[in-house]
Amino acid sequence: QVQLVESGGGLVQAGGSVTLSCTASAFAFSRLTMGWFRQTAGKEREFVAQVGWNGGYTNYADSVKGRFTVSRDNANHTIYLQMNSLKPADTAVYYCAADQYGRRSSARPAYGYWGQGTQVTVSS
Protein backbone atom coordinates (compact mmCIF):
# COMPACT_ATOMS: atom_id res chain seq x y z
CA GLN A 1 0.00 0.00 0.00
CA VAL A 2 1.24 3.45 -0.89
CA GLN A 3 0.06 6.69 0.63
CA LEU A 4 0.93 9.96 -1.08
CA VAL A 5 0.73 13.44 0.38
CA GLU A 6 1.27 16.54 -1.75
CA SER A 7 2.21 19.98 -0.52
CA GLY A 8 3.40 23.31 -1.86
CA GLY A 9 0.43 24.57 -3.83
CA GLY A 10 -0.93 28.07 -3.59
CA LEU A 11 -1.52 31.33 -5.40
CA VAL A 12 1.22 32.68 -7.67
CA GLN A 13 1.41 35.40 -10.29
CA ALA A 14 1.92 34.62 -13.94
CA GLY A 15 5.61 34.26 -14.68
CA GLY A 16 6.32 33.12 -11.16
CA SER A 17 7.50 29.82 -9.76
CA VAL A 18 6.32 27.25 -7.27
CA THR A 19 7.60 23.86 -6.17
CA LEU A 20 5.32 21.00 -5.29
CA SER A 21 6.39 18.11 -3.10
CA CYS A 22 4.96 14.65 -2.68
CA THR A 23 5.99 12.34 0.11
CA ALA A 24 5.23 8.66 -0.09
CA SER A 25 4.83 6.10 2.64
CA ALA A 26 6.01 3.11 0.70
CA PHE A 27 8.35 0.29 1.64
CA ALA A 28 9.86 0.11 -1.84
CA PHE A 29 9.67 3.73 -2.90
CA SER A 30 12.77 3.48 -5.08
CA ARG A 31 11.02 0.91 -7.28
CA LEU A 32 8.11 3.18 -8.09
CA THR A 33 7.68 5.31 -11.15
CA MET A 34 6.25 8.56 -9.87
CA GLY A 35 4.12 11.00 -11.79
CA TRP A 36 2.39 14.32 -11.61
CA PHE A 37 -1.02 14.94 -13.12
CA ARG A 38 -3.36 17.92 -13.03
CA GLN A 39 -7.05 18.51 -13.35
CA THR A 40 -9.34 21.48 -13.80
CA ALA A 41 -13.09 21.55 -13.30
CA GLY A 42 -14.95 19.79 -16.06
CA LYS A 43 -11.84 18.32 -17.64
CA GLU A 44 -10.12 14.98 -17.43
CA ARG A 45 -7.03 14.56 -15.33
CA GLU A 46 -4.01 15.04 -17.58
CA PHE A 47 -0.43 13.91 -17.44
CA VAL A 48 2.17 16.51 -16.51
CA ALA A 49 5.44 14.73 -15.77
CA GLN A 50 6.96 11.49 -14.58
CA VAL A 51 10.23 10.32 -13.12
CA GLY A 52 11.71 6.84 -13.14
CA TRP A 53 12.98 4.88 -10.17
CA ASN A 54 16.39 6.51 -9.92
CA GLY A 55 15.58 9.89 -11.40
CA GLY A 56 17.47 9.14 -14.60
CA TYR A 57 14.33 8.91 -16.69
CA THR A 58 11.95 11.85 -16.95
CA ASN A 59 9.11 12.61 -19.31
CA TYR A 60 6.96 15.72 -19.70
CA ALA A 61 3.78 16.83 -21.36
CA ASP A 62 4.47 19.13 -24.28
CA SER A 63 2.62 21.94 -22.53
CA VAL A 64 5.16 22.06 -19.68
CA LYS A 65 8.44 21.10 -21.37
CA GLY A 66 11.16 23.60 -20.65
CA ARG A 67 9.22 25.13 -17.75
CA PHE A 68 8.66 22.27 -15.29
CA THR A 69 11.23 19.94 -13.78
CA VAL A 70 10.46 16.71 -11.96
CA SER A 71 12.93 15.14 -9.56
CA ARG A 72 13.05 12.69 -6.69
CA ASP A 73 14.86 12.04 -3.45
CA ASN A 74 14.66 8.33 -2.73
CA ALA A 75 16.29 8.67 0.67
CA ASN A 76 13.38 10.85 1.80
CA HIS A 77 10.65 9.16 -0.26
CA THR A 78 9.84 12.46 -1.92
CA ILE A 79 9.36 13.76 -5.42
CA TYR A 80 9.25 17.35 -6.53
CA LEU A 81 7.78 19.37 -9.35
CA GLN A 82 9.55 22.66 -9.91
CA MET A 83 7.26 24.88 -11.96
CA ASN A 84 8.69 28.01 -13.58
CA SER A 85 7.28 30.62 -15.95
CA LEU A 86 3.81 29.77 -14.79
CA LYS A 87 0.81 30.68 -16.89
CA PRO A 88 -2.86 31.05 -15.96
CA ALA A 89 -3.44 27.89 -18.03
CA ASP A 90 -1.38 25.99 -15.43
CA THR A 91 -4.07 26.62 -12.83
CA ALA A 92 -5.29 23.23 -11.64
CA VAL A 93 -5.32 20.73 -8.84
CA TYR A 94 -2.04 18.85 -9.06
CA TYR A 95 -1.93 15.19 -8.11
CA CYS A 96 1.00 12.98 -7.29
CA ALA A 97 0.73 9.38 -8.45
CA ALA A 98 2.69 6.16 -8.13
CA ASP A 99 3.08 3.23 -10.51
CA GLN A 100 4.06 0.24 -8.38
CA TYR A 101 5.29 -1.64 -11.45
CA GLY A 102 7.85 0.96 -12.41
CA ARG A 103 6.67 1.37 -15.99
CA ARG A 104 7.35 4.28 -18.30
CA SER A 105 3.77 5.12 -18.99
CA SER A 106 2.06 8.49 -18.90
CA ALA A 107 -1.40 6.94 -18.95
CA ARG A 108 -3.58 7.42 -15.89
CA PRO A 109 -4.53 3.72 -15.57
CA ALA A 110 -0.87 2.84 -15.08
CA TYR A 111 -0.89 4.62 -11.75
CA GLY A 112 -2.54 2.73 -8.94
CA TYR A 113 -1.96 5.19 -6.14
CA TRP A 114 -2.91 8.84 -5.91
CA GLY A 115 -2.53 11.71 -3.51
CA GLN A 116 -5.33 14.02 -2.48
CA GLY A 117 -4.16 16.86 -4.71
CA THR A 118 -2.93 20.37 -4.11
CA GLN A 119 -4.34 23.51 -5.73
CA VAL A 120 -2.14 25.76 -7.82
CA THR A 121 -3.69 29.01 -8.97
CA VAL A 122 -1.85 31.30 -11.36
CA SER A 123 -3.18 34.82 -11.57
CA SER A 124 -2.75 36.99 -14.64
PDB file of C-alpha atoms in Angstrom, residues 30-121:
ATOM      1  CA  SER A  30      12.771   3.479  -5.076  1.00  0.00           C
ATOM      2  CA  ARG A  31      11.022   0.911  -7.279  1.00  0.00           C
ATOM      3  CA  LEU A  32       8.108   3.185  -8.090  1.00  0.00           C
ATOM      4  CA  THR A  33       7.680   5.307 -11.153  1.00  0.00           C
ATOM      5  CA  MET A  34       6.246   8.558  -9.872  1.00  0.00           C
ATOM      6  CA  GLY A  35       4.122  11.000 -11.791  1.00  0.00           C
ATOM      7  CA  TRP A  36       2.388  14.324 -11.614  1.00  0.00           C
ATOM      8  CA  PHE A  37      -1.025  14.940 -13.124  1.00  0.00           C
ATOM      9  CA  ARG A  38      -3.358  17.916 -13.033  1.00  0.00           C
ATOM     10  CA  GLN A  39      -7.051  18.512 -13.353  1.00  0.00           C
ATOM     11  CA  THR A  40      -9.339  21.479 -13.796  1.00  0.00           C
ATOM     12  CA  ALA A  41     -13.095  21.551 -13.295  1.00  0.00           C
ATOM     13  CA  GLY A  42     -14.946  19.791 -16.065  1.00  0.00           C
ATOM     14  CA  LYS A  43     -11.837  18.319 -17.642  1.00  0.00           C
ATOM     15  CA  GLU A  44     -10.123  14.983 -17.425  1.00  0.00           C
ATOM     16  CA  ARG A  45      -7.030  14.564 -15.332  1.00  0.00           C
ATOM     17  CA  GLU A  46      -4.015  15.039 -17.580  1.00  0.00           C
ATOM     18  CA  PHE A  47      -0.426  13.914 -17.444  1.00  0.00           C
ATOM     19  CA  VAL A  48       2.172  16.507 -16.511  1.00  0.00           C
ATOM     20  CA  ALA A  49       5.444  14.728 -15.770  1.00  0.00           C
ATOM     21  CA  GLN A  50       6.957  11.487 -14.578  1.00  0.00           C
ATOM     22  CA  VAL A  51      10.233  10.319 -13.117  1.00  0.00           C
ATOM     23  CA  GLY A  52      11.714   6.836 -13.143  1.00  0.00           C
ATOM     24  CA  TRP A  53      12.977   4.882 -10.169  1.00  0.00           C
ATOM     25  CA  ASN A  54      16.387   6.512  -9.915  1.00  0.00           C
ATOM     26  CA  GLY A  55      15.584   9.892 -11.400  1.00  0.00           C
ATOM     27  CA  GLY A  56      17.469   9.137 -14.598  1.00  0.00           C
ATOM     28  CA  TYR A  57      14.327   8.913 -16.686  1.00  0.00           C
ATOM     29  CA  THR A  58      11.950  11.851 -16.954  1.00  0.00           C
ATOM     30  CA  ASN A  59       9.108  12.615 -19.307  1.00  0.00           C
ATOM     31  CA  TYR A  60       6.960  15.722 -19.700  1.00  0.00           C
ATOM     32  CA  ALA A  61       3.784  16.831 -21.360  1.00  0.00           C
ATOM     33  CA  ASP A  62       4.469  19.131 -24.284  1.00  0.00           C
ATOM     34  CA  SER A  63       2.625  21.939 -22.531  1.00  0.00           C
ATOM     35  CA  VAL A  64       5.156  22.056 -19.684  1.00  0.00           C
ATOM     36  CA  LYS A  65       8.435  21.105 -21.375  1.00  0.00           C
ATOM     37  CA  GLY A  66      11.162  23.602 -20.649  1.00  0.00           C
ATOM     38  CA  ARG A  67       9.215  25.130 -17.753  1.00  0.00           C
ATOM     39  CA  PHE A  68       8.659  22.269 -15.290  1.00  0.00           C
ATOM     40  CA  THR A  69      11.227  19.938 -13.779  1.00  0.00           C
ATOM     41  CA  VAL A  70      10.458  16.712 -11.957  1.00  0.00           C
ATOM     42  CA  SER A  71      12.931  15.143  -9.563  1.00  0.00           C
ATOM     43  CA  ARG A  72      13.048  12.688  -6.691  1.00  0.00           C
ATOM     44  CA  ASP A  73      14.865  12.041  -3.450  1.00  0.00           C
ATOM     45  CA  ASN A  74      14.656   8.331  -2.734  1.00  0.00           C
ATOM     46  CA  ALA A  75      16.288   8.669   0.665  1.00  0.00           C
ATOM     47  CA  ASN A  76      13.384  10.855   1.800  1.00  0.00           C
ATOM     48  CA  HIS A  77      10.654   9.164  -0.260  1.00  0.00           C
ATOM     49  CA  THR A  78       9.838  12.459  -1.915  1.00  0.00           C
ATOM     50  CA  ILE A  79       9.357  13.765  -5.416  1.00  0.00           C
ATOM     51  CA  TYR A  80       9.249  17.352  -6.526  1.00  0.00           C
ATOM     52  CA  LEU A  81       7.779  19.375  -9.346  1.00  0.00           C
ATOM     53  CA  GLN A  82       9.550  22.663  -9.911  1.00  0.00           C
ATOM     54  CA  MET A  83       7.259  24.877 -11.957  1.00  0.00           C
ATOM     55  CA  ASN A  84       8.687  28.008 -13.581  1.00  0.00           C
ATOM     56  CA  SER A  85       7.276  30.619 -15.945  1.00  0.00           C
ATOM     57  CA  LEU A  86       3.809  29.774 -14.786  1.00  0.00           C
ATOM     58  CA  LYS A  87       0.807  30.682 -16.889  1.00  0.00           C
ATOM     59  CA  PRO A  88      -2.863  31.050 -15.958  1.00  0.00           C
ATOM     60  CA  ALA A  89      -3.439  27.890 -18.034  1.00  0.00           C
ATOM     61  CA  ASP A  90      -1.380  25.993 -15.432  1.00  0.00           C
ATOM     62  CA  THR A  91      -4.074  26.619 -12.831  1.00  0.00           C
ATOM     63  CA  ALA A  92      -5.293  23.230 -11.644  1.00  0.00           C
ATOM     64  CA  VAL A  93      -5.318  20.731  -8.837  1.00  0.00           C
ATOM     65  CA  TYR A  94      -2.045  18.855  -9.065  1.00  0.00           C
ATOM     66  CA  TYR A  95      -1.926  15.187  -8.110  1.00  0.00           C
ATOM     67  CA  CYS A  96       1.002  12.982  -7.288  1.00  0.00           C
ATOM     68  CA  ALA A  97       0.727   9.375  -8.445  1.00  0.00           C
ATOM     69  CA  ALA A  98       2.687   6.157  -8.126  1.00  0.00           C
ATOM     70  CA  ASP A  99       3.082   3.229 -10.505  1.00  0.00           C
ATOM     71  CA  GLN A 100       4.063   0.245  -8.382  1.00  0.00           C
ATOM     72  CA  TYR A 101       5.292  -1.644 -11.447  1.00  0.00           C
ATOM     73  CA  GLY A 102       7.853   0.962 -12.408  1.00  0.00           C
ATOM     74  CA  ARG A 103       6.670   1.367 -15.990  1.00  0.00           C
ATOM     75  CA  ARG A 104       7.350   4.279 -18.300  1.00  0.00           C
ATOM     76  CA  SER A 105       3.769   5.119 -18.987  1.00  0.00           C
ATOM     77  CA  SER A 106       2.060   8.495 -18.898  1.00  0.00           C
ATOM     78  CA  ALA A 107      -1.400   6.940 -18.951  1.00  0.00           C
ATOM     79  CA  ARG A 108      -3.581   7.416 -15.888  1.00  0.00           C
ATOM     80  CA  PRO A 109      -4.529   3.721 -15.566  1.00  0.00           C
ATOM     81  CA  ALA A 110      -0.866   2.838 -15.082  1.00  0.00           C
ATOM     82  CA  TYR A 111      -0.888   4.623 -11.748  1.00  0.00           C
ATOM     83  CA  GLY A 112      -2.539   2.733  -8.939  1.00  0.00           C
ATOM     84  CA  TYR A 113      -1.963   5.187  -6.137  1.00  0.00           C
ATOM     85  CA  TRP A 114      -2.908   8.841  -5.912  1.00  0.00           C
ATOM     86  CA  GLY A 115      -2.533  11.711  -3.509  1.00  0.00           C
ATOM     87  CA  GLN A 116      -5.330  14.015  -2.476  1.00  0.00           C
ATOM     88  CA  GLY A 117      -4.162  16.856  -4.707  1.00  0.00           C
ATOM     89  CA  THR A 118      -2.930  20.372  -4.111  1.00  0.00           C
ATOM     90  CA  GLN A 119      -4.338  23.505  -5.733  1.00  0.00           C
ATOM     91  CA  VAL A 120      -2.137  25.759  -7.818  1.00  0.00           C
ATOM     92  CA  THR A 121      -3.690  29.012  -8.965  1.00  0.00           C
TER      93      THR A 121
END
